[in-house]
Amino acid sequence: MAGSELDAALDRHVQEGLEICDLKDGIFGKRLEELSHEQVRSLADEIATRGLKTYCLSTSLGDHDLAAGRERWRQVNSDILDRVLSAAEILKPALIRVIVAKDTSRPQGGEDNMKRVLAQHSWVAAVYDEIIGRINGEGYDVVLENEAHDCIITSPEDVRDLFAALKPGHRVRYTWDVQNMWQMGTPPSREVLDKLLPLLGMLHVKGGRASSDGTLKDASSLADASWPVADIVRAAIASGRIEVICINPSHGARAAGFDRWAVARDDLRFIRAADQRVA
């Protein structure tokens, strides 16, 4: 959100009074897990020099197609996990993000969606247990996050069913990406938040305006969004279940001249105003 040039992006964090970083991509032109050891060291130095800290490594772990089969899925993610844990040794995050898988072998959504996924791919819970267990074993907590296309999570019920299938005792919570779940068929609402709160660890917010049928149509700021942003943000903060709200770029059609950084600054001010209303 703060730009694809690392120095400028980190400087913008400082200028806006932010203290922590969520690291994903656009870092020396690469995704986090693609960085060399030397580049991770440079990244850590740039963050520390500005008095910032790393909160979350937003990796692509898990973001692969179940239709490829268990062994291929495990191989791809095992390689990524090795690189992520190597980076984490240097960056010292509080959390490591793992994406909930996609499945192009079957239509998504509907009642008992996750139960059908777990029945068709009986190995899914075991491979997530393995990834989460390794990350926890290295001293980091995990957040599982939903994606926007072909994701096996389409509703809060899917989230609860997936977590119920995992082994107990993991240090793992859920990141609700509001707009991603909307694109998978569940529009944002207080009811959805209330269902997710027992598992919630982080909130990702994006604007977005709905078409006449309720599906996402246009990108927008949070202030101009057609979902109850302030209500959800205030309730999430008041619950005490989350430490961080992450502002993401809005999906949907963008009007001419749409300035992502200008929108991000407006969104930051909107969230801070909502926080003050809670206080």
PDB file of C-alpha atoms in Angstrom:
ATOM      1  CA  MET A   1       0.000   0.000   0.000  1.00  0.00           C
ATOM      2  CA  ALA A   2       2.852   2.376   0.784  1.00  0.00           C
ATOM      3  CA  GLY A   3       4.578   1.824  -2.554  1.00  0.00           C
ATOM      4  CA  SER A   4       6.861  -0.588  -4.377  1.00  0.00           C
ATOM      5  CA  GLU A   5      10.105   1.211  -3.474  1.00  0.00           C
ATOM      6  CA  LEU A   6      11.214  -0.107  -0.093  1.00  0.00           C
ATOM      7  CA  ASP A   7      12.883   3.057   1.237  1.00  0.00           C
ATOM      8  CA  ALA A   8       9.954   5.266   0.294  1.00  0.00           C
ATOM      9  CA  ALA A   9       7.420   2.792   1.662  1.00  0.00           C
ATOM     10  CA  LEU A  10       9.170   2.542   5.035  1.00  0.00           C
ATOM     11  CA  ASP A  11       9.571   6.317   5.200  1.00  0.00           C
ATOM     12  CA  ARG A  12       5.833   6.647   4.655  1.00  0.00           C
ATOM     13  CA  HIS A  13       5.223   4.349   7.617  1.00  0.00           C
ATOM     14  CA  VAL A  14       7.254   6.706   9.787  1.00  0.00           C
ATOM     15  CA  GLN A  15       5.592   9.819   8.361  1.00  0.00           C
ATOM     16  CA  GLU A  16       2.146   8.413   9.135  1.00  0.00           C
ATOM     17  CA  GLY A  17       3.085   7.467  12.703  1.00  0.00           C
ATOM     18  CA  LEU A  18       2.998   3.721  12.129  1.00  0.00           C
ATOM     19  CA  GLU A  19       5.261   1.518  14.218  1.00  0.00           C
ATOM     20  CA  ILE A  20       5.008  -1.957  12.693  1.00  0.00           C
ATOM     21  CA  CYS A  21       5.292  -3.570   9.272  1.00  0.00           C
ATOM     22  CA  ASP A  22       3.367  -6.324   7.533  1.00  0.00           C
ATOM     23  CA  LEU A  23       5.792  -7.688   4.933  1.00  0.00           C
ATOM     24  CA  LYS A  24       4.508  -9.335   1.763  1.00  0.00           C
ATOM     25  CA  ASP A  25       5.937  -8.309  -1.614  1.00  0.00           C
ATOM     26  CA  GLY A  26       7.409  -5.407  -3.548  1.00  0.00           C
ATOM     27  CA  ILE A  27      10.594  -5.860  -1.480  1.00  0.00           C
ATOM     28  CA  PHE A  28      13.587  -5.340  -3.760  1.00  0.00           C
ATOM     29  CA  GLY A  29      11.112  -6.342  -6.484  1.00  0.00           C
ATOM     30  CA  LYS A  30      10.382  -9.706  -4.886  1.00  0.00           C
ATOM     31  CA  ARG A  31       7.998 -11.532  -2.593  1.00  0.00           C
ATOM     32  CA  LEU A  32       9.232 -11.967   0.966  1.00  0.00           C
ATOM     33  CA  GLU A  33      10.010 -15.679   0.543  1.00  0.00           C
ATOM     34  CA  GLU A  34      11.998 -15.010  -2.637  1.00  0.00           C
ATOM     35  CA  LEU A  35      14.572 -12.807  -0.906  1.00  0.00           C
ATOM     36  CA  SER A  36      18.170 -13.938  -0.513  1.00  0.00           C
ATOM     37  CA  HIS A  37      19.754 -14.098   2.929  1.00  0.00           C
ATOM     38  CA  GLU A  38      21.621 -10.868   2.196  1.00  0.00           C
ATOM     39  CA  GLN A  39      18.422  -9.106   1.085  1.00  0.00           C
ATOM     40  CA  VAL A  40      16.612 -10.169   4.261  1.00  0.00           C
ATOM     41  CA  ARG A  41      19.482  -8.731   6.281  1.00  0.00           C
ATOM     42  CA  SER A  42      19.237  -5.461   4.346  1.00  0.00           C
ATOM     43  CA  LEU A  43      15.475  -5.391   4.866  1.00  0.00           C
ATOM     44  CA  ALA A  44      15.872  -5.910   8.610  1.00  0.00           C
ATOM     45  CA  ASP A  45      18.441  -3.110   8.761  1.00  0.00           C
ATOM     46  CA  GLU A  46      16.174  -0.696   6.866  1.00  0.00           C
ATOM     47  CA  ILE A  47      13.284  -1.471   9.221  1.00  0.00           C
ATOM     48  CA  ALA A  48      15.390  -1.120  12.378  1.00  0.00           C
ATOM     49  CA  THR A  49      17.038   2.106  11.209  1.00  0.00           C
ATOM     50  CA  ARG A  50      13.624   3.774  11.191  1.00  0.00           C
ATOM     51  CA  GLY A  51      12.637   2.449  14.601  1.00  0.00           C
ATOM     52  CA  LEU A  52      10.040   0.141  13.054  1.00  0.00           C
ATOM     53  CA  LYS A  53       9.348  -3.506  13.905  1.00  0.00           C
ATOM     54  CA  THR A  54       8.100  -6.456  11.880  1.00  0.00           C
ATOM     55  CA  TYR A  55       4.700  -7.690  13.019  1.00  0.00           C
ATOM     56  CA  CYS A  56       3.679 -10.204  10.354  1.00  0.00           C
ATOM     57  CA  LEU A  57       5.309 -12.074   7.503  1.00  0.00           C
ATOM     58  CA  SER A  58       2.499 -12.275   4.954  1.00  0.00           C
ATOM     59  CA  THR A  59       3.764 -15.275   3.048  1.00  0.00           C
ATOM     60  CA  SER A  60       2.226 -17.294   0.220  1.00  0.00           C
ATOM     61  CA  LEU A  61       2.426 -20.476   2.293  1.00  0.00           C
ATOM     62  CA  GLY A  62      -0.644 -22.587   1.582  1.00  0.00           C
ATOM     63  CA  ASP A  63      -1.800 -20.569  -1.420  1.00  0.00           C
ATOM     64  CA  HIS A  64      -1.798 -23.523  -3.795  1.00  0.00           C
ATOM     65  CA  ASP A  65      -4.334 -25.748  -5.482  1.00  0.00           C
ATOM     66  CA  LEU A  66      -5.536 -28.856  -3.644  1.00  0.00           C
ATOM     67  CA  ALA A  67      -6.332 -30.344  -7.048  1.00  0.00           C
ATOM     68  CA  ALA A  68      -2.567 -30.850  -7.522  1.00  0.00           C
ATOM     69  CA  GLY A  69      -2.668 -33.579  -4.874  1.00  0.00           C
ATOM     70  CA  ARG A  70      -1.091 -33.990  -1.457  1.00  0.00           C
ATOM     71  CA  GLU A  71       2.514 -34.702  -2.384  1.00  0.00           C
ATOM     72  CA  ARG A  72       2.841 -31.834  -4.840  1.00  0.00           C
ATOM     73  CA  TRP A  73       1.111 -29.476  -2.397  1.00  0.00           C
ATOM     74  CA  ARG A  74       3.431 -30.526   0.441  1.00  0.00           C
ATOM     75  CA  GLN A  75       6.565 -30.238  -1.702  1.00  0.00           C
ATOM     76  CA  VAL A  76       5.812 -26.697  -2.875  1.00  0.00           C
ATOM     77  CA  ASN A  77       4.921 -25.473   0.588  1.00  0.00           C
ATOM     78  CA  SER A  78       7.805 -27.251   2.312  1.00  0.00           C
ATOM     79  CA  ASP A  79      10.278 -25.380   0.112  1.00  0.00           C
ATOM     80  CA  ILE A  80       8.566 -22.051   0.837  1.00  0.00           C
ATOM     81  CA  LEU A  81       8.409 -22.791   4.570  1.00  0.00           C
ATOM     82  CA  ASP A  82      12.155 -23.396   4.762  1.00  0.00           C
ATOM     83  CA  ARG A  83      12.816 -19.964   3.234  1.00  0.00           C
ATOM     84  CA  VAL A  84      10.203 -18.264   5.415  1.00  0.00           C
ATOM     85  CA  LEU A  85      11.639 -19.665   8.632  1.00  0.00           C
ATOM     86  CA  SER A  86      15.109 -18.581   7.554  1.00  0.00           C
ATOM     87  CA  ALA A  87      13.822 -15.030   7.020  1.00  0.00           C
ATOM     88  CA  ALA A  88      11.935 -15.120  10.318  1.00  0.00           C
ATOM     89  CA  GLU A  89      15.172 -15.794  12.220  1.00  0.00           C
ATOM     90  CA  ILE A  90      16.365 -12.381  11.099  1.00  0.00           C
ATOM     91  CA  LEU A  91      13.131 -10.365  11.012  1.00  0.00           C
ATOM     92  CA  LYS A  92      11.666 -11.686  14.314  1.00  0.00           C
ATOM     93  CA  PRO A  93       7.943 -11.321  13.501  1.00  0.00           C
ATOM     94  CA  ALA A  94       5.139 -11.858  15.973  1.00  0.00           C
ATOM     95  CA  LEU A  95       3.075 -13.721  13.373  1.00  0.00           C
ATOM     96  CA  ILE A  96       3.541 -15.703  10.184  1.00  0.00           C
ATOM     97  CA  ARG A  97       0.627 -15.768   7.769  1.00  0.00           C
ATOM     98  CA  VAL A  98      -0.451 -18.986   6.079  1.00  0.00           C
ATOM     99  CA  ILE A  99      -3.012 -18.807   3.275  1.00  0.00           C
ATOM    100  CA  VAL A 100      -5.973 -21.169   3.207  1.00  0.00           C
ATOM    101  CA  ALA A 101      -5.731 -23.289   0.060  1.00  0.00           C
ATOM    102  CA  LYS A 102      -7.662 -23.001  -3.169  1.00  0.00           C
ATOM    103  CA  ASP A 103      -9.462 -25.875  -4.878  1.00  0.00           C
ATOM    104  CA  THR A 104     -10.185 -25.667  -8.605  1.00  0.00           C
ATOM    105  CA  SER A 105     -11.501 -29.232  -8.733  1.00  0.00           C
ATOM    106  CA  ARG A 106     -14.945 -28.330  -7.393  1.00  0.00           C
ATOM    107  CA  PRO A 107     -17.312 -25.351  -7.160  1.00  0.00           C
ATOM    108  CA  GLN A 108     -16.989 -23.359  -3.938  1.00  0.00           C
ATOM    109  CA  GLY A 109     -19.665 -22.215  -1.522  1.00  0.00           C
ATOM    110  CA  GLY A 110     -22.973 -23.415  -0.208  1.00  0.00           C
ATOM    111  CA  GLU A 111     -23.975 -25.128   2.990  1.00  0.00           C
ATOM    112  CA  ASP A 112     -21.378 -27.507   4.447  1.00  0.00           C
ATOM    113  CA  ASN A 113     -18.797 -26.328   1.904  1.00  0.00           C
ATOM    114  CA  MET A 114     -15.777 -27.011   4.134  1.00  0.00           C
ATOM    115  CA  LYS A 115     -17.112 -30.378   5.253  1.00  0.00           C
ATOM    116  CA  ARG A 116     -17.267 -31.445   1.603  1.00  0.00           C
ATOM    117  CA  VAL A 117     -13.744 -30.113   0.957  1.00  0.00           C
ATOM    118  CA  LEU A 118     -12.346 -32.038   3.919  1.00  0.00           C
ATOM    119  CA  ALA A 119     -14.153 -35.193   2.811  1.00  0.00           C
ATOM    120  CA  GLN A 120     -12.800 -34.937  -0.745  1.00  0.00           C
ATOM    121  CA  HIS A 121      -9.268 -33.981   0.351  1.00  0.00           C
ATOM    122  CA  SER A 122      -8.913 -35.907   3.595  1.00  0.00           C
ATOM    123  CA  TRP A 123      -5.264 -34.845   3.956  1.00  0.00           C
ATOM    124  CA  VAL A 124      -5.863 -31.102   4.191  1.00  0.00           C
ATOM    125  CA  ALA A 125      -6.026 -30.803   7.979  1.00  0.00           C
ATOM    126  CA  ALA A 126      -2.884 -32.937   8.367  1.00  0.00           C
ATOM    127  CA  VAL A 127      -0.736 -30.789   6.074  1.00  0.00           C
ATOM    128  CA  TYR A 128      -1.884 -27.595   7.776  1.00  0.00           C
ATOM    129  CA  ASP A 129      -1.162 -29.216  11.151  1.00  0.00           C
ATOM    130  CA  GLU A 130       2.342 -29.927   9.863  1.00  0.00           C
ATOM    131  CA  ILE A 131       2.989 -26.356   8.672  1.00  0.00           C
ATOM    132  CA  ILE A 132       1.514 -24.741  11.783  1.00  0.00           C
ATOM    133  CA  GLY A 133       3.406 -27.145  14.031  1.00  0.00           C
ATOM    134  CA  ARG A 134       6.741 -26.310  12.411  1.00  0.00           C
ATOM    135  CA  ILE A 135       6.139 -22.571  12.667  1.00  0.00           C
ATOM    136  CA  ASN A 136       4.984 -22.819  16.288  1.00  0.00           C
ATOM    137  CA  GLY A 137       8.004 -24.988  17.034  1.00  0.00           C
ATOM    138  CA  GLU A 138      10.270 -22.149  15.922  1.00  0.00           C
ATOM    139  CA  GLY A 139       8.525 -19.759  18.309  1.00  0.00           C
ATOM    140  CA  TYR A 140       6.073 -17.948  16.014  1.00  0.00           C
ATOM    141  CA  ASP A 141       2.300 -17.761  16.076  1.00  0.00           C
ATOM    142  CA  VAL A 142       0.294 -18.401  12.895  1.00  0.00           C
ATOM    143  CA  VAL A 143      -2.616 -16.595  11.291  1.00  0.00           C
ATOM    144  CA  LEU A 144      -4.637 -18.378   8.618  1.00  0.00           C
ATOM    145  CA  GLU A 145      -6.087 -16.045   5.993  1.00  0.00           C
ATOM    146  CA  ASN A 146      -8.778 -16.440   3.331  1.00  0.00           C
ATOM    147  CA  GLU A 147      -8.175 -15.531  -0.305  1.00  0.00           C
ATOM    148  CA  ALA A 148     -10.509 -14.087  -2.933  1.00  0.00           C
ATOM    149  CA  HIS A 149     -10.585 -16.667  -5.742  1.00  0.00           C
ATOM    150  CA  ASP A 150     -11.232 -20.431  -5.543  1.00  0.00           C
ATOM    151  CA  CYS A 151     -10.543 -20.345  -1.781  1.00  0.00           C
ATOM    152  CA  ILE A 152     -11.956 -23.253   0.218  1.00  0.00           C
ATOM    153  CA  ILE A 153     -13.190 -20.716   2.802  1.00  0.00           C
ATOM    154  CA  THR A 154     -16.370 -18.976   1.696  1.00  0.00           C
ATOM    155  CA  SER A 155     -18.114 -18.245   5.008  1.00  0.00           C
ATOM    156  CA  PRO A 156     -17.573 -18.041   8.783  1.00  0.00           C
ATOM    157  CA  GLU A 157     -18.944 -21.573   9.042  1.00  0.00           C
ATOM    158  CA  ASP A 158     -16.104 -22.758   6.788  1.00  0.00           C
ATOM    159  CA  VAL A 159     -13.579 -21.067   9.077  1.00  0.00           C
ATOM    160  CA  ARG A 160     -14.994 -22.792  12.126  1.00  0.00           C
ATOM    161  CA  ASP A 161     -15.084 -26.177  10.384  1.00  0.00           C
ATOM    162  CA  LEU A 162     -11.463 -25.881   9.280  1.00  0.00           C
ATOM    163  CA  PHE A 163     -10.241 -24.882  12.739  1.00  0.00           C
ATOM    164  CA  ALA A 164     -12.252 -27.734  14.265  1.00  0.00           C
ATOM    165  CA  ALA A 165     -10.403 -30.174  11.972  1.00  0.00           C
ATOM    166  CA  LEU A 166      -6.965 -29.012  13.182  1.00  0.00           C
ATOM    167  CA  LYS A 167      -5.205 -30.599  16.121  1.00  0.00           C
ATOM    168  CA  PRO A 168      -5.799 -28.824  19.434  1.00  0.00           C
ATOM    169  CA  GLY A 169      -2.967 -26.896  21.020  1.00  0.00           C
ATOM    170  CA  HIS A 170      -1.720 -24.957  18.006  1.00  0.00           C
ATOM    171  CA  ARG A 171      -0.978 -21.252  18.412  1.00  0.00           C
ATOM    172  CA  VAL A 172      -3.089 -20.277  15.427  1.00  0.00           C
ATOM    173  CA  ARG A 173      -5.746 -17.639  14.834  1.00  0.00           C
ATOM    174  CA  TYR A 174      -7.693 -16.364  11.887  1.00  0.00           C
ATOM    175  CA  THR A 175      -7.266 -13.249   9.741  1.00  0.00           C
ATOM    176  CA  TRP A 176     -10.574 -12.129   8.286  1.00  0.00           C
ATOM    177  CA  ASP A 177      -9.907 -10.440   4.965  1.00  0.00           C
ATOM    178  CA  VAL A 178     -13.263  -8.753   4.702  1.00  0.00           C
ATOM    179  CA  GLN A 179     -13.297  -8.161   0.971  1.00  0.00           C
ATOM    180  CA  ASN A 180     -11.842 -11.561   0.045  1.00  0.00           C
ATOM    181  CA  MET A 181     -14.661 -13.388   1.826  1.00  0.00           C
ATOM    182  CA  TRP A 182     -17.120 -11.019   0.156  1.00  0.00           C
ATOM    183  CA  GLN A 183     -15.738 -12.075  -3.224  1.00  0.00           C
ATOM    184  CA  MET A 184     -16.160 -15.712  -2.190  1.00  0.00           C
ATOM    185  CA  GLY A 185     -19.866 -15.086  -1.571  1.00  0.00           C
ATOM    186  CA  THR A 186     -20.260 -13.740   1.990  1.00  0.00           C
ATOM    187  CA  PRO A 187     -20.723  -9.948   2.212  1.00  0.00           C
ATOM    188  CA  PRO A 188     -19.225  -8.182   5.258  1.00  0.00           C
ATOM    189  CA  SER A 189     -21.581  -7.678   8.208  1.00  0.00           C
ATOM    190  CA  ARG A 190     -21.610  -7.510  11.996  1.00  0.00           C
ATOM    191  CA  GLU A 191     -23.183 -10.963  12.027  1.00  0.00           C
ATOM    192  CA  VAL A 192     -20.177 -12.381  10.148  1.00  0.00           C
ATOM    193  CA  LEU A 193     -17.776 -10.653  12.548  1.00  0.00           C
ATOM    194  CA  ASP A 194     -19.622 -11.999  15.583  1.00  0.00           C
ATOM    195  CA  LYS A 195     -19.345 -15.553  14.243  1.00  0.00           C
ATOM    196  CA  LEU A 196     -15.609 -15.155  13.616  1.00  0.00           C
ATOM    197  CA  LEU A 197     -14.642 -13.354  16.831  1.00  0.00           C
ATOM    198  CA  PRO A 198     -13.760 -16.469  18.882  1.00  0.00           C
ATOM    199  CA  LEU A 199     -11.059 -17.332  16.313  1.00  0.00           C
ATOM    200  CA  LEU A 200     -10.070 -13.854  15.161  1.00  0.00           C
ATOM    201  CA  GLY A 201      -6.497 -12.645  15.438  1.00  0.00           C
ATOM    202  CA  MET A 202      -6.255  -9.989  12.749  1.00  0.00           C
ATOM    203  CA  LEU A 203      -8.511  -7.921  10.494  1.00  0.00           C
ATOM    204  CA  HIS A 204      -7.783  -6.953   6.864  1.00  0.00           C
ATOM    205  CA  VAL A 205      -9.951  -4.147   5.533  1.00  0.00           C
ATOM    206  CA  LYS A 206     -10.490  -2.876   2.006  1.00  0.00           C
ATOM    207  CA  GLY A 207     -13.131  -0.536   0.668  1.00  0.00           C
ATOM    208  CA  GLY A 208     -15.368  -1.586  -2.190  1.00  0.00           C
ATOM    209  CA  ARG A 209     -18.833  -0.784  -3.443  1.00  0.00           C
ATOM    210  CA  ALA A 210     -21.465  -3.359  -4.273  1.00  0.00           C
ATOM    211  CA  SER A 211     -23.453  -3.794  -7.468  1.00  0.00           C
ATOM    212  CA  SER A 212     -27.242  -4.129  -7.355  1.00  0.00           C
ATOM    213  CA  ASP A 213     -26.977  -7.863  -6.633  1.00  0.00           C
ATOM    214  CA  GLY A 214     -24.657  -7.311  -3.657  1.00  0.00           C
ATOM    215  CA  THR A 215     -21.458  -8.525  -5.290  1.00  0.00           C
ATOM    216  CA  LEU A 216     -18.340  -6.381  -5.282  1.00  0.00           C
ATOM    217  CA  LYS A 217     -18.228  -3.998  -8.239  1.00  0.00           C
ATOM    218  CA  ASP A 218     -16.027  -0.925  -7.721  1.00  0.00           C
ATOM    219  CA  ALA A 219     -12.877  -0.183  -5.747  1.00  0.00           C
ATOM    220  CA  SER A 220     -13.247   2.571  -3.174  1.00  0.00           C
ATOM    221  CA  SER A 221     -11.853   4.062   0.008  1.00  0.00           C
ATOM    222  CA  LEU A 222     -13.146   2.761   3.345  1.00  0.00           C
ATOM    223  CA  ALA A 223     -15.133   5.971   3.827  1.00  0.00           C
ATOM    224  CA  ASP A 224     -16.973   5.412   0.534  1.00  0.00           C
ATOM    225  CA  ALA A 225     -17.472   1.646   0.943  1.00  0.00           C
ATOM    226  CA  SER A 226     -20.958   0.136   0.815  1.00  0.00           C
ATOM    227  CA  TRP A 227     -20.361  -2.210   3.760  1.00  0.00           C
ATOM    228  CA  PRO A 228     -20.553  -1.154   7.450  1.00  0.00           C
ATOM    229  CA  VAL A 229     -16.842  -0.449   7.903  1.00  0.00           C
ATOM    230  CA  ALA A 230     -16.947   1.715  11.033  1.00  0.00           C
ATOM    231  CA  ASP A 231     -19.395  -0.585  12.819  1.00  0.00           C
ATOM    232  CA  ILE A 232     -17.260  -3.665  12.132  1.00  0.00           C
ATOM    233  CA  VAL A 233     -13.989  -1.928  12.996  1.00  0.00           C
ATOM    234  CA  ARG A 234     -15.338  -0.528  16.269  1.00  0.00           C
ATOM    235  CA  ALA A 235     -16.771  -3.889  17.282  1.00  0.00           C
ATOM    236  CA  ALA A 236     -13.572  -5.736  16.382  1.00  0.00           C
ATOM    237  CA  ILE A 237     -11.440  -3.337  18.437  1.00  0.00           C
ATOM    238  CA  ALA A 238     -13.858  -3.354  21.370  1.00  0.00           C
ATOM    239  CA  SER A 239     -13.804  -7.176  21.448  1.00  0.00           C
ATOM    240  CA  GLY A 240     -10.137  -7.215  22.418  1.00  0.00           C
ATOM    241  CA  ARG A 241      -9.595 -10.130  20.019  1.00  0.00           C
ATOM    242  CA  ILE A 242      -7.290  -8.318  17.598  1.00  0.00           C
ATOM    243  CA  GLU A 243      -4.047  -6.397  17.964  1.00  0.00           C
ATOM    244  CA  VAL A 244      -3.722  -5.098  14.421  1.00  0.00           C
ATOM    245  CA  ILE A 245      -5.891  -3.889  11.559  1.00  0.00           C
ATOM    246  CA  CYS A 246      -4.196  -4.136   8.172  1.00  0.00           C
ATOM    247  CA  ILE A 247      -5.281  -1.796   5.371  1.00  0.00           C
ATOM    248  CA  ASN A 248      -5.203  -3.457   1.943  1.00  0.00           C
ATOM    249  CA  PRO A 249      -5.830  -2.064  -1.558  1.00  0.00           C
ATOM    250  CA  SER A 250      -9.448  -2.382  -2.646  1.00  0.00           C
ATOM    251  CA  HIS A 251     -10.408  -4.850  -5.346  1.00  0.00           C
ATOM    252  CA  GLY A 252     -12.971  -3.933  -7.978  1.00  0.00           C
ATOM    253  CA  ALA A 253     -13.021  -1.599 -10.973  1.00  0.00           C
ATOM    254  CA  ARG A 254     -10.953   1.524 -10.384  1.00  0.00           C
ATOM    255  CA  ALA A 255     -11.995   4.956 -11.580  1.00  0.00           C
ATOM    256  CA  ALA A 256      -9.551   6.967 -13.674  1.00  0.00           C
ATOM    257  CA  GLY A 257      -6.926   8.587 -11.489  1.00  0.00           C
ATOM    258  CA  PHE A 258      -7.402   6.170  -8.589  1.00  0.00           C
ATOM    259  CA  ASP A 259      -4.354   6.838  -6.376  1.00  0.00           C
ATOM    260  CA  ARG A 260      -3.645   3.840  -4.167  1.00  0.00           C
ATOM    261  CA  TRP A 261      -1.420   5.675  -1.703  1.00  0.00           C
ATOM    262  CA  ALA A 262      -3.793   8.627  -1.390  1.00  0.00           C
ATOM    263  CA  VAL A 263      -6.616   6.185  -0.679  1.00  0.00           C
ATOM    264  CA  ALA A 264      -4.427   4.356   1.851  1.00  0.00           C
ATOM    265  CA  ARG A 265      -3.794   7.587   3.764  1.00  0.00           C
ATOM    266  CA  ASP A 266      -7.515   8.363   3.793  1.00  0.00           C
ATOM    267  CA  ASP A 267      -8.227   4.817   4.979  1.00  0.00           C
ATOM    268  CA  LEU A 268      -5.673   5.153   7.767  1.00  0.00           C
ATOM    269  CA  ARG A 269      -7.342   8.324   9.014  1.00  0.00           C
ATOM    270  CA  PHE A 270     -10.747   6.626   8.800  1.00  0.00           C
ATOM    271  CA  ILE A 271      -9.553   3.696  10.934  1.00  0.00           C
ATOM    272  CA  ARG A 272      -7.966   5.995  13.482  1.00  0.00           C
ATOM    273  CA  ALA A 273     -11.222   7.929  13.782  1.00  0.00           C
ATOM    274  CA  ALA A 274     -13.092   4.683  14.380  1.00  0.00           C
ATOM    275  CA  ASP A 275     -10.549   3.737  17.055  1.00  0.00           C
ATOM    276  CA  GLN A 276     -11.077   7.061  18.823  1.00  0.00           C
ATOM    277  CA  ARG A 277     -14.831   6.466  18.881  1.00  0.00           C
ATOM    278  CA  VAL A 278     -14.219   3.198  20.708  1.00  0.00           C
ATOM    279  CA  ALA A 279     -11.953   4.919  23.235  1.00  0.00           C
TER     280      ALA A 279
END
